Coordinates of N, CA and C in Angstrom, one line a residue:
Chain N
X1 N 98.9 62.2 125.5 CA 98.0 62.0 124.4 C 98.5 62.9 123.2
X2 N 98.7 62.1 121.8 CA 99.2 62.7 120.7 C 98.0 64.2 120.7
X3 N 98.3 64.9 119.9 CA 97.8 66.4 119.5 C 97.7 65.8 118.1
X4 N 96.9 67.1 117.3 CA 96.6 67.5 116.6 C 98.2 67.1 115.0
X5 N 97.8 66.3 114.2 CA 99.4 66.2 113.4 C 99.0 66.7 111.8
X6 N 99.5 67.5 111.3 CA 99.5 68.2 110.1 C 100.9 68.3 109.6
X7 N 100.3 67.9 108.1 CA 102.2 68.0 107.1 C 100.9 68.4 105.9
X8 N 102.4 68.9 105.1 CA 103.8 69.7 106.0 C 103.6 70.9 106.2
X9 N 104.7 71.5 106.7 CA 104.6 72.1 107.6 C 104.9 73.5 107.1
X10 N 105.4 73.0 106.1 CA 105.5 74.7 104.7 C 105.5 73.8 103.3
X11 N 105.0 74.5 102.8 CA 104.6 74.4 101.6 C 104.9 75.9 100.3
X12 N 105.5 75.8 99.1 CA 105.8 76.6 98.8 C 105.6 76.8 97.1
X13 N 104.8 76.9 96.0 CA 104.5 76.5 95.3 C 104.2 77.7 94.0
X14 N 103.7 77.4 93.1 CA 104.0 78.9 92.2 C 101.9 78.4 92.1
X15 N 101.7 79.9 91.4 CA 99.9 79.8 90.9 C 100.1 79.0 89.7
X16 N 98.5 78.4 89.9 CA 98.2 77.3 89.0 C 98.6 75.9 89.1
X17 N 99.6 75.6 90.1 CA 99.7 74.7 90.8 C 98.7 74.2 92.1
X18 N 99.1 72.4 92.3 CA 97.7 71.8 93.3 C 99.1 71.8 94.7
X19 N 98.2 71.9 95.5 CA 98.6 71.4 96.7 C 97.9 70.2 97.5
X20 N 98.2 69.5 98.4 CA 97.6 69.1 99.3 C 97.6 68.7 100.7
X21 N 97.0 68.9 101.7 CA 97.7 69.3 102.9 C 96.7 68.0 103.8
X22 N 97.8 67.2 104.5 CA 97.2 66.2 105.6 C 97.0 66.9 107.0
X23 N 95.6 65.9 107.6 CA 95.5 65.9 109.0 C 95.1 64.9 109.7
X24 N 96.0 64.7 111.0 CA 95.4 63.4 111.9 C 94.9 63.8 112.8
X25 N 93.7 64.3 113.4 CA 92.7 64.4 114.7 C 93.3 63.5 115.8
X26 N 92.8 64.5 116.7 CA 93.2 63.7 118.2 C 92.4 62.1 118.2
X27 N 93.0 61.2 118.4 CA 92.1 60.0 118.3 C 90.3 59.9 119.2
X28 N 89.6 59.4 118.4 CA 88.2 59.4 119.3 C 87.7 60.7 118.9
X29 N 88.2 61.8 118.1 CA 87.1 63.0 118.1 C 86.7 63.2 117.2
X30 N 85.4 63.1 116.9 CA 85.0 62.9 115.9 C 84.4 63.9 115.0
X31 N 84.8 65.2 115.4 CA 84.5 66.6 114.7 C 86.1 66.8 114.1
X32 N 86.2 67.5 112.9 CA 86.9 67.9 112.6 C 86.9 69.4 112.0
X33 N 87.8 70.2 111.3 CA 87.8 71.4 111.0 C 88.9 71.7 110.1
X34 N 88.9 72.3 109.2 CA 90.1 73.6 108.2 C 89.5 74.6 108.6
X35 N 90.5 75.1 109.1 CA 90.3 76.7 108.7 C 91.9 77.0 108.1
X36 N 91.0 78.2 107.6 CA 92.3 78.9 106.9 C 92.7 80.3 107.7
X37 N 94.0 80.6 107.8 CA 94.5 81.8 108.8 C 94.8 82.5 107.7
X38 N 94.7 83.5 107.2 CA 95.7 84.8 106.6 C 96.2 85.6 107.1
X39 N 97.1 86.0 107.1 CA 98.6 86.4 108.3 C 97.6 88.1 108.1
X40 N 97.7 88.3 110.0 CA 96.9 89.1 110.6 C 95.3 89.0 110.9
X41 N 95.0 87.9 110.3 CA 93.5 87.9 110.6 C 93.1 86.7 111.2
X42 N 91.9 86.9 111.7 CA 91.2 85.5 112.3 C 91.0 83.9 111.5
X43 N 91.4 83.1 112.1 CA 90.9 81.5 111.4 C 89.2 81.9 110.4
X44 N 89.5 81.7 109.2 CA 88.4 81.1 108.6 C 87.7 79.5 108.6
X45 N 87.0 79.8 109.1 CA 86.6 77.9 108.6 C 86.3 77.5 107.2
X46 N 86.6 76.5 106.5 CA 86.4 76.2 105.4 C 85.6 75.2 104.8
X47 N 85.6 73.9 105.8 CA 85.0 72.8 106.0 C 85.1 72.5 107.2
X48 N 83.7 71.4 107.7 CA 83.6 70.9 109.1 C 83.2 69.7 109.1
X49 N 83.9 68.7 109.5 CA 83.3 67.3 109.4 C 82.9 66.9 110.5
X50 N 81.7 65.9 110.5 CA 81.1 65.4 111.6 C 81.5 63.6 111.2
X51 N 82.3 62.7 111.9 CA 82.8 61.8 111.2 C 83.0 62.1 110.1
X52 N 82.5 61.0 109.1 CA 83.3 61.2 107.3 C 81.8 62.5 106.8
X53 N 81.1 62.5 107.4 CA 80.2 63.5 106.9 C 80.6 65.1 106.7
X54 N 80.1 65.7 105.7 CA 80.3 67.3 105.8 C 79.3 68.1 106.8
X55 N 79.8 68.8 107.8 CA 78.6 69.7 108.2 C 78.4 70.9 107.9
X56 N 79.5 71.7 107.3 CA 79.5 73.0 106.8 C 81.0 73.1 106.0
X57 N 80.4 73.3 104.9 CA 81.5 74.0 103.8 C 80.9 74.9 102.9
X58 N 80.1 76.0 103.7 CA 79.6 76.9 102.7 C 80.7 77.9 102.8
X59 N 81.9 78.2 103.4 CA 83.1 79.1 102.5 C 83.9 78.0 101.8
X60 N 83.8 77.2 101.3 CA 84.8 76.6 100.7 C 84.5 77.0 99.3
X61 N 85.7 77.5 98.6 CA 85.5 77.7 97.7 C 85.8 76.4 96.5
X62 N 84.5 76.1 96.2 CA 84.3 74.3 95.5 C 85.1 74.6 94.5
X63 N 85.5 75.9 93.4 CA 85.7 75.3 92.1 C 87.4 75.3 91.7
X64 N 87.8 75.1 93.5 CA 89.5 74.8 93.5 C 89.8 74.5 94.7
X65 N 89.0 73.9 95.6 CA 89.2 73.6 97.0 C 88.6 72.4 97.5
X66 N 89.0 71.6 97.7 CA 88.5 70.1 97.7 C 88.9 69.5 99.2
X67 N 87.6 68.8 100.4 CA 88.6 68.3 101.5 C 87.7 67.1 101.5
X68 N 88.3 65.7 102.1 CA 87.8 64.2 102.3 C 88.1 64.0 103.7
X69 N 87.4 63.1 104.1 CA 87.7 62.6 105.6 C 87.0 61.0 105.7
X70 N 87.4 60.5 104.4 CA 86.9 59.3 103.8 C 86.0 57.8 105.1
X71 N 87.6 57.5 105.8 CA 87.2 56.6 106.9 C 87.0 57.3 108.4
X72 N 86.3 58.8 108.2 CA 86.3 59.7 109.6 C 87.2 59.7 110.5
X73 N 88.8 59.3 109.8 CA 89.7 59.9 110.9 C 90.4 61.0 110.5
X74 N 91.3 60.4 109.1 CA 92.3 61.8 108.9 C 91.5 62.4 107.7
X75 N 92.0 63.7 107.2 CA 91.4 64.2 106.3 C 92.5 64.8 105.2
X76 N 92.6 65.1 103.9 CA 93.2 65.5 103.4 C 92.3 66.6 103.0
X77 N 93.2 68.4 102.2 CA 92.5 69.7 102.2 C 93.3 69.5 100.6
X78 N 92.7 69.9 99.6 CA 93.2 70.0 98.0 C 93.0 71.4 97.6
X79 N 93.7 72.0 96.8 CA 94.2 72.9 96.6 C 94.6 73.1 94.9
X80 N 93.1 72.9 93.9 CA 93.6 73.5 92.1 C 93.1 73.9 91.9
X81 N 93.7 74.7 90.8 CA 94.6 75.7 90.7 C 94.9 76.6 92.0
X82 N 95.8 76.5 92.4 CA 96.5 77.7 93.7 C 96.6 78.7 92.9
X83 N 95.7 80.2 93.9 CA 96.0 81.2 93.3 C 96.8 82.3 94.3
X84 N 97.1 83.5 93.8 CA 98.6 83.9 94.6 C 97.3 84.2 96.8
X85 N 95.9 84.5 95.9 CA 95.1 84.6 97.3 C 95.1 83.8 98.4
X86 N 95.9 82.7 97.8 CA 95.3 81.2 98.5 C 96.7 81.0 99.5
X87 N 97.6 82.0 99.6 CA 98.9 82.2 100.7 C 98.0 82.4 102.1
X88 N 98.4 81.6 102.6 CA 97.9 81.6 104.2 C 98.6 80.2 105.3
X89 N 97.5 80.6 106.4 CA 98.2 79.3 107.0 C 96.9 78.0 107.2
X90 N 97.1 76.8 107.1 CA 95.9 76.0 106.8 C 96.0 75.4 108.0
X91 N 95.2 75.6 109.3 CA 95.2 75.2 110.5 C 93.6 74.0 110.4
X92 N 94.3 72.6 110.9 CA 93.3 71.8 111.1 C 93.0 71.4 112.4
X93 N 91.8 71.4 113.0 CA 91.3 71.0 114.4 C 90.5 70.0 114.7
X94 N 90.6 69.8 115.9 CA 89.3 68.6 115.7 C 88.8 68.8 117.2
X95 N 87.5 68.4 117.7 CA 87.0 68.7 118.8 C 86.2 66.8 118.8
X96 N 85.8 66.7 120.6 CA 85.3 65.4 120.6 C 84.2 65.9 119.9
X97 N 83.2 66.7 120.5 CA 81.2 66.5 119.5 C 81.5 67.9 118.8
X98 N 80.5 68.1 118.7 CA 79.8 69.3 118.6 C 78.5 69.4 118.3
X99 N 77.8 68.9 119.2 CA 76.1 68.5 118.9 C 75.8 68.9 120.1
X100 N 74.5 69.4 120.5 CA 73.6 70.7 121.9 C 74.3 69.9 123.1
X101 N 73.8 68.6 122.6 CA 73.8 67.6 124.1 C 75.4 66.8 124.4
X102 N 76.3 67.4 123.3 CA 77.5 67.2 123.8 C 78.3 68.5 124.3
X103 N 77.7 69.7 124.5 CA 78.3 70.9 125.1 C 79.4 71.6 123.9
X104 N 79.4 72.5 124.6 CA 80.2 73.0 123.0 C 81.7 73.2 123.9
X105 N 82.3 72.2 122.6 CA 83.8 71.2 123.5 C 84.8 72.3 122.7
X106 N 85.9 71.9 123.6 CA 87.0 72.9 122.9 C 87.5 71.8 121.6
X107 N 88.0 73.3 121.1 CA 88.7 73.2 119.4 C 90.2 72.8 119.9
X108 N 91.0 71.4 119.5 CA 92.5 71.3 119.7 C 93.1 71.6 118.2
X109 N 94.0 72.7 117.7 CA 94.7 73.1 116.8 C 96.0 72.2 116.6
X110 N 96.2 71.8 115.2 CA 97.3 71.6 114.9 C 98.2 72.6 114.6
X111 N 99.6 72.7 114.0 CA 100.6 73.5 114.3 C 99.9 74.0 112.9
X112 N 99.8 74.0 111.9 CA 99.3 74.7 110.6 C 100.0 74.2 109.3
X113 N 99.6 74.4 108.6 CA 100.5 74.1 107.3 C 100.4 75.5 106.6
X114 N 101.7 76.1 106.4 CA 102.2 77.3 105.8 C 102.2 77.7 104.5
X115 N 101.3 77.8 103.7 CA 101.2 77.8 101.8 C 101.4 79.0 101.8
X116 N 102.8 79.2 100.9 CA 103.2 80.0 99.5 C 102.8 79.8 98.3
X117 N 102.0 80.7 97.9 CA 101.9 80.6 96.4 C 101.9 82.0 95.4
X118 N 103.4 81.4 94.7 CA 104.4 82.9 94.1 C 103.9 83.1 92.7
Chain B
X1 N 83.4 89.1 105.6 CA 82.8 89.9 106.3 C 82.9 88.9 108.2
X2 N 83.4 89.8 108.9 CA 84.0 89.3 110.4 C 82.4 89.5 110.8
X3 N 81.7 88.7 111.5 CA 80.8 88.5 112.0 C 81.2 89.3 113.5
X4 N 82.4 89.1 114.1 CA 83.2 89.2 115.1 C 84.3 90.5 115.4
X5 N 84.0 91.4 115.8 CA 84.9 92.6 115.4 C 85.7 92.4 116.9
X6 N 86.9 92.2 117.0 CA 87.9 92.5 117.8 C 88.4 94.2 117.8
X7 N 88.7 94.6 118.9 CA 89.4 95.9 119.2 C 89.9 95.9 120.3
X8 N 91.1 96.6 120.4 CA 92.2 96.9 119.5 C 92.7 95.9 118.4
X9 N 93.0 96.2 117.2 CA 93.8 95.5 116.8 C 95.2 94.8 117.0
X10 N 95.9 96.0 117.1 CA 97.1 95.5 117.5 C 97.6 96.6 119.5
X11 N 97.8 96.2 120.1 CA 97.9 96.5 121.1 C 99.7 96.3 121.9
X12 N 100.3 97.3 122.1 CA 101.4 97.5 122.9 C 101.8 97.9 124.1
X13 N 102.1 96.8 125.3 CA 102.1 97.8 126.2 C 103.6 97.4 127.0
X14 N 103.9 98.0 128.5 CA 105.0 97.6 129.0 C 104.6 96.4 130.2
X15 N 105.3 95.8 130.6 CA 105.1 95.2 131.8 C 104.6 96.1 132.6
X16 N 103.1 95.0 133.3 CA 102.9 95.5 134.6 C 101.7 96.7 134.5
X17 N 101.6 96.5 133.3 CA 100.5 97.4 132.9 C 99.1 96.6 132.3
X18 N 97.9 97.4 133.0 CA 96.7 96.6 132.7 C 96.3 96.8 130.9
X19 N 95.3 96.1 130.8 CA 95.1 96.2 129.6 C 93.3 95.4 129.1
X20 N 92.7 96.0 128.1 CA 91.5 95.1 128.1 C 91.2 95.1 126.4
X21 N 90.6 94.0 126.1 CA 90.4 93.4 124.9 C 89.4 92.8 124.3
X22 N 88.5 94.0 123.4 CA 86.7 93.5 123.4 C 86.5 92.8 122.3
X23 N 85.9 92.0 122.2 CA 84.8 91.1 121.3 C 83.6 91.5 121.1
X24 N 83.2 92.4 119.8 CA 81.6 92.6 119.3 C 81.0 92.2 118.5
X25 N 80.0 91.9 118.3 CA 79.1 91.5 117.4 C 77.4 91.5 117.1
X26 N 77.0 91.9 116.3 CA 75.7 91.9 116.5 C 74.7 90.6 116.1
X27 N 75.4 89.5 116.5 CA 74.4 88.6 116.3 C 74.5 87.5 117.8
X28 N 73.8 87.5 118.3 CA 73.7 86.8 119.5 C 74.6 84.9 119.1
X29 N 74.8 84.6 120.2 CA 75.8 83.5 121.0 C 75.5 82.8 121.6
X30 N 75.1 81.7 121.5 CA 75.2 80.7 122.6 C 76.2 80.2 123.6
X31 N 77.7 80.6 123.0 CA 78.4 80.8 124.1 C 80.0 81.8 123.3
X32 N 80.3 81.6 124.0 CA 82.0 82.4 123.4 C 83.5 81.9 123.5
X33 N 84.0 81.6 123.0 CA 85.0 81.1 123.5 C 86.8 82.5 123.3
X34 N 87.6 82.1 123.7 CA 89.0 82.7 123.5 C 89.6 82.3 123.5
X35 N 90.8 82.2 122.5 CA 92.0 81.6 122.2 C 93.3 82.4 122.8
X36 N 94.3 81.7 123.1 CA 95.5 82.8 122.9 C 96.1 81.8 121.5
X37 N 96.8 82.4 120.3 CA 98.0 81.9 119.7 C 99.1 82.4 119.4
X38 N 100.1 81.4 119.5 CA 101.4 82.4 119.2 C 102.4 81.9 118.4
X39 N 103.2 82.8 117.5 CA 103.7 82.2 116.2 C 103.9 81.1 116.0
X40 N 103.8 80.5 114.7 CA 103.7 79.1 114.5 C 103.5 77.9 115.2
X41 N 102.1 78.4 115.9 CA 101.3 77.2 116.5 C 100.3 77.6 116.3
X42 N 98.9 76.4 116.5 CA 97.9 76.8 116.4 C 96.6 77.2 118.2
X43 N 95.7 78.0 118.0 CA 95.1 78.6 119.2 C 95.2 77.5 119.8
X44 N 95.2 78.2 121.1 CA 95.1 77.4 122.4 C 94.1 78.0 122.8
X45 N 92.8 77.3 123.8 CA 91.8 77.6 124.3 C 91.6 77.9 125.3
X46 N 91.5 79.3 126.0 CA 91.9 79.4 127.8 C 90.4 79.8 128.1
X47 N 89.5 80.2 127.4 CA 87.8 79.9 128.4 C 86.9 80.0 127.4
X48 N 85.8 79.4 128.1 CA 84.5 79.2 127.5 C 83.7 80.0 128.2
X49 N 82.6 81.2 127.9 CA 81.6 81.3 128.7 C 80.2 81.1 128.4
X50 N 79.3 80.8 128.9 CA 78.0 79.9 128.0 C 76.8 81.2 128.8
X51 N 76.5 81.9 129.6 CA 75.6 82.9 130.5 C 76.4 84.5 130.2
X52 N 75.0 84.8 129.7 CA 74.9 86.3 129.5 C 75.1 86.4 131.0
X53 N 76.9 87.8 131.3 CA 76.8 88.5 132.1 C 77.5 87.7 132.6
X54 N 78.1 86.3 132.8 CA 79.0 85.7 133.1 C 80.6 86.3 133.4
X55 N 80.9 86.1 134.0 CA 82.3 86.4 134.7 C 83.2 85.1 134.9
X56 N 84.7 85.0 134.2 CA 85.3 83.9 134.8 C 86.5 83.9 134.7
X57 N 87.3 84.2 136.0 CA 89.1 84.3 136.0 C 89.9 83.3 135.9
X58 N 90.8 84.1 135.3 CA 92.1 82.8 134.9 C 93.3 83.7 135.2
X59 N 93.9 82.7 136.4 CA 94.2 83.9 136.9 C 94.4 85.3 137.3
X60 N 95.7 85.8 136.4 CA 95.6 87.2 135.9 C 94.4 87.5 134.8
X61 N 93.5 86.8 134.2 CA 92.9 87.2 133.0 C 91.7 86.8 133.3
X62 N 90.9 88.2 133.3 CA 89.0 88.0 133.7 C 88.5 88.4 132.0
X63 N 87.8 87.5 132.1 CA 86.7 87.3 130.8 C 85.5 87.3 131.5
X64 N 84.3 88.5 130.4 CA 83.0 88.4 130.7 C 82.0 88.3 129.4
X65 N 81.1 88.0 129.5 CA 80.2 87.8 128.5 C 79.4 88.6 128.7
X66 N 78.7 89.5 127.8 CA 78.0 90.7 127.8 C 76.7 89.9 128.0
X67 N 75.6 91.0 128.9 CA 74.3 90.3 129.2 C 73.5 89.8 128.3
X68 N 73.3 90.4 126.7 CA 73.2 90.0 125.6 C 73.2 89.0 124.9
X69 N 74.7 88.7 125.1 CA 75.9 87.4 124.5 C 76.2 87.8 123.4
X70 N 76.2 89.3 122.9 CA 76.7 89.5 122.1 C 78.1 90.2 121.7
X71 N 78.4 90.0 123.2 CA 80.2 90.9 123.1 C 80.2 90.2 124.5
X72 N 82.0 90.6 124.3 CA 83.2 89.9 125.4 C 84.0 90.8 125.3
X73 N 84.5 90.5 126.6 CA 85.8 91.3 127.3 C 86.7 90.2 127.9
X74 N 88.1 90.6 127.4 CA 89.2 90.3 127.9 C 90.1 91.1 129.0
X75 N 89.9 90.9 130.2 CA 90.8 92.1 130.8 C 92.5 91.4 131.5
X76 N 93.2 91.9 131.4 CA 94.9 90.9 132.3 C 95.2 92.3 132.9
X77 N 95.5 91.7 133.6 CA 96.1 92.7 135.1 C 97.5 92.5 135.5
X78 N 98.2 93.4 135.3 CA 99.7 93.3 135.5 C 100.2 92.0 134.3
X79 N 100.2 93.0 132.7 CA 100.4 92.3 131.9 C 101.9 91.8 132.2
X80 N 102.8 90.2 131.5 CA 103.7 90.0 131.8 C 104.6 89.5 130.4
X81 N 105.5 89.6 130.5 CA 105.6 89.2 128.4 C 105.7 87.7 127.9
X82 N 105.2 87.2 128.6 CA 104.6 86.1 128.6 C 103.0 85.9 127.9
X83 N 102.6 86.8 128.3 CA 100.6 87.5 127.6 C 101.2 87.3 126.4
X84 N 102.3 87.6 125.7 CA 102.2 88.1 124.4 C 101.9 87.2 123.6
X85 N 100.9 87.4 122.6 CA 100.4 86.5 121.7 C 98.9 87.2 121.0
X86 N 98.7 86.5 119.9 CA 97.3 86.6 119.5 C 95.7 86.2 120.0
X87 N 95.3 87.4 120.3 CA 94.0 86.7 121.1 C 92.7 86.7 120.4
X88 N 92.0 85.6 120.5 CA 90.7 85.5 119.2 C 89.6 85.0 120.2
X89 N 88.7 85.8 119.8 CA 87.3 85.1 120.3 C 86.7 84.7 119.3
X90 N 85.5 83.6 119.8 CA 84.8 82.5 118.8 C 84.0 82.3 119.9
X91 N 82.8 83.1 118.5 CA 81.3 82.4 118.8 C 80.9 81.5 118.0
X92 N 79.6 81.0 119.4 CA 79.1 79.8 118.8 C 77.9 79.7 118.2
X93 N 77.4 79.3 117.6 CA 76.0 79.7 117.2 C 75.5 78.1 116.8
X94 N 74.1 78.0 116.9 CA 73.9 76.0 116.5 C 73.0 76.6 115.2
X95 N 72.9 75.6 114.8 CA 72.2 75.3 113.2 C 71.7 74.2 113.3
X96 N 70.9 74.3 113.5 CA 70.6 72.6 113.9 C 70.6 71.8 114.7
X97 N 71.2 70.6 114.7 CA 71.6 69.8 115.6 C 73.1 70.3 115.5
X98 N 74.1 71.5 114.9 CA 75.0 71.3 114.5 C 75.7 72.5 114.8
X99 N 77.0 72.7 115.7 CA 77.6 74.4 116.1 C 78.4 74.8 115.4
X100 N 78.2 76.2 114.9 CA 79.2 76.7 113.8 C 79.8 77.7 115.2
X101 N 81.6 77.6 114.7 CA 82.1 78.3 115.1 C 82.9 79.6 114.8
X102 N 82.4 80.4 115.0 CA 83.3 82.0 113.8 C 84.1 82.6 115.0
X103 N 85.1 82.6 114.1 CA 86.4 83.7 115.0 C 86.6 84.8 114.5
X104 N 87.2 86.1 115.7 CA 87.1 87.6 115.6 C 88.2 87.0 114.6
X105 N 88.3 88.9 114.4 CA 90.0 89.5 113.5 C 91.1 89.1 114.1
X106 N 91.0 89.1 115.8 CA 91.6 88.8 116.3 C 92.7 90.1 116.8
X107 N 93.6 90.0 117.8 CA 94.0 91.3 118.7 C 95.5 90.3 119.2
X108 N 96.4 91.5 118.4 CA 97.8 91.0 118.2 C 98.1 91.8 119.8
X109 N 98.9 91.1 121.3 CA 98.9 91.9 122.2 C 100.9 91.5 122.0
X110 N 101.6 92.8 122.4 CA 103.0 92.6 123.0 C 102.9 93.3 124.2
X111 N 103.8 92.6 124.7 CA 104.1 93.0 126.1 C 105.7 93.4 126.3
X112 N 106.1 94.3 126.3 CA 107.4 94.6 126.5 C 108.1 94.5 128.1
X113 N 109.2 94.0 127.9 CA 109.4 93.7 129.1 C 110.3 95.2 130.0

């Protein structure tokens, strides 16, 4: 069974510049996730999708952080203006549910996508 | 603001030596989970515990859930350098019809061989 697929896989960009980072979920699961890693610290989550729906994006920071998951499979994460904060690693997941009566399923991680921003 | 306080932060030991790794928090859990990850990949998920006071081995590595559900323990027994990696717990909490997941600071372990 394919995993979790995210590009690319570094990214390296100066501030004030957009980024944009893909994800393909394990096929069939219909939760998704960003989080964001900052080297030493724990995954942030950023946005959570439930199919193409949002279920939480109250850390996303709206007024330079943009993510879609248009036909509820893949999702793309946007990135304008990048600022030098915004260096981290951008790990996308996806789980089958996450609703009471579907048990709380494990999180499958992609490898991350690596943003520099100089 | 970490909802999830891991300690030790960063932890060093030699082979063969035990070692334990808590998860606090003061807001109650519906369940817990723990990750290991290690450079440039993302967590891997080695248990879930859903019962305050729960106990459950993996292997070398006992995980328990505080009777509360508001803290976890990680304990490995005869660490091997293989353990070495980053370990994160994630709580779960529902909102709804809908489970938010928050992860500790997380707890960098080496194992020297």
């Amino acid at each position: 069974e394919a995993g979790v697929a995210q590009s690319p896989r570094y990214k390296i960009i100066e501030k004030r510049q957009s980024v944009a980072f893909w994800c393909n979920p394990i096929s069939g699961h219909a939760t998704l996730y960003w989080y964001q890693q900052i080297l030493g610290q724990g995954p942030k989550l950023l946005i959570q999708f439930q199919n193409n729906g949002v279920v939480d994006d109250s850390q996303l920071p709206k007024d330079r952080f943009s993510a879609e998951r248009l036909k509820g499979v893949d999702s793309t994460l946007k990135i304008q203006p990048a600022k030098l904060e915004d260096s981290a690693v951008y790990l996308c997941a996806s789980s089958f549910g996450q609703k009471l009566r579907e048990g709380w399923g494990e999180l499958f991680f992609g490898e991350g996508s690596r943003l520099t921003v100089l | 603001t970490q909802l999830l306080e891991q300690s030790p932060q960063f932890l060093s030991i030699q082979e063969g030596e035990n070692l334990t790794v808590y998860c606090n928090s003061s807001s109650v859990f519906s369940s817990l989970q723990w990750y290991r990850q290690e450079p440039g990949e993302g967590p891997v998920l080695l248990v879930t515990v859903v019962t305050g006071g729960e106990v459950k081995k993996l292997k070398r590595l006992t995980f328990q859930f505080g009777d509360a559900r508001k803290d976890s323990s990680l304990h490995i027994t005869a660490a091997q350098p293989g353990d070495t990696g980053l370990y994160l717990c994630a709580g779960a909490r529902s909102s709804g019809s809908a489970r938010q997941l928050t992860f500790g600071s997380g707890t960098q372990l080496t194992v020297l061989p």
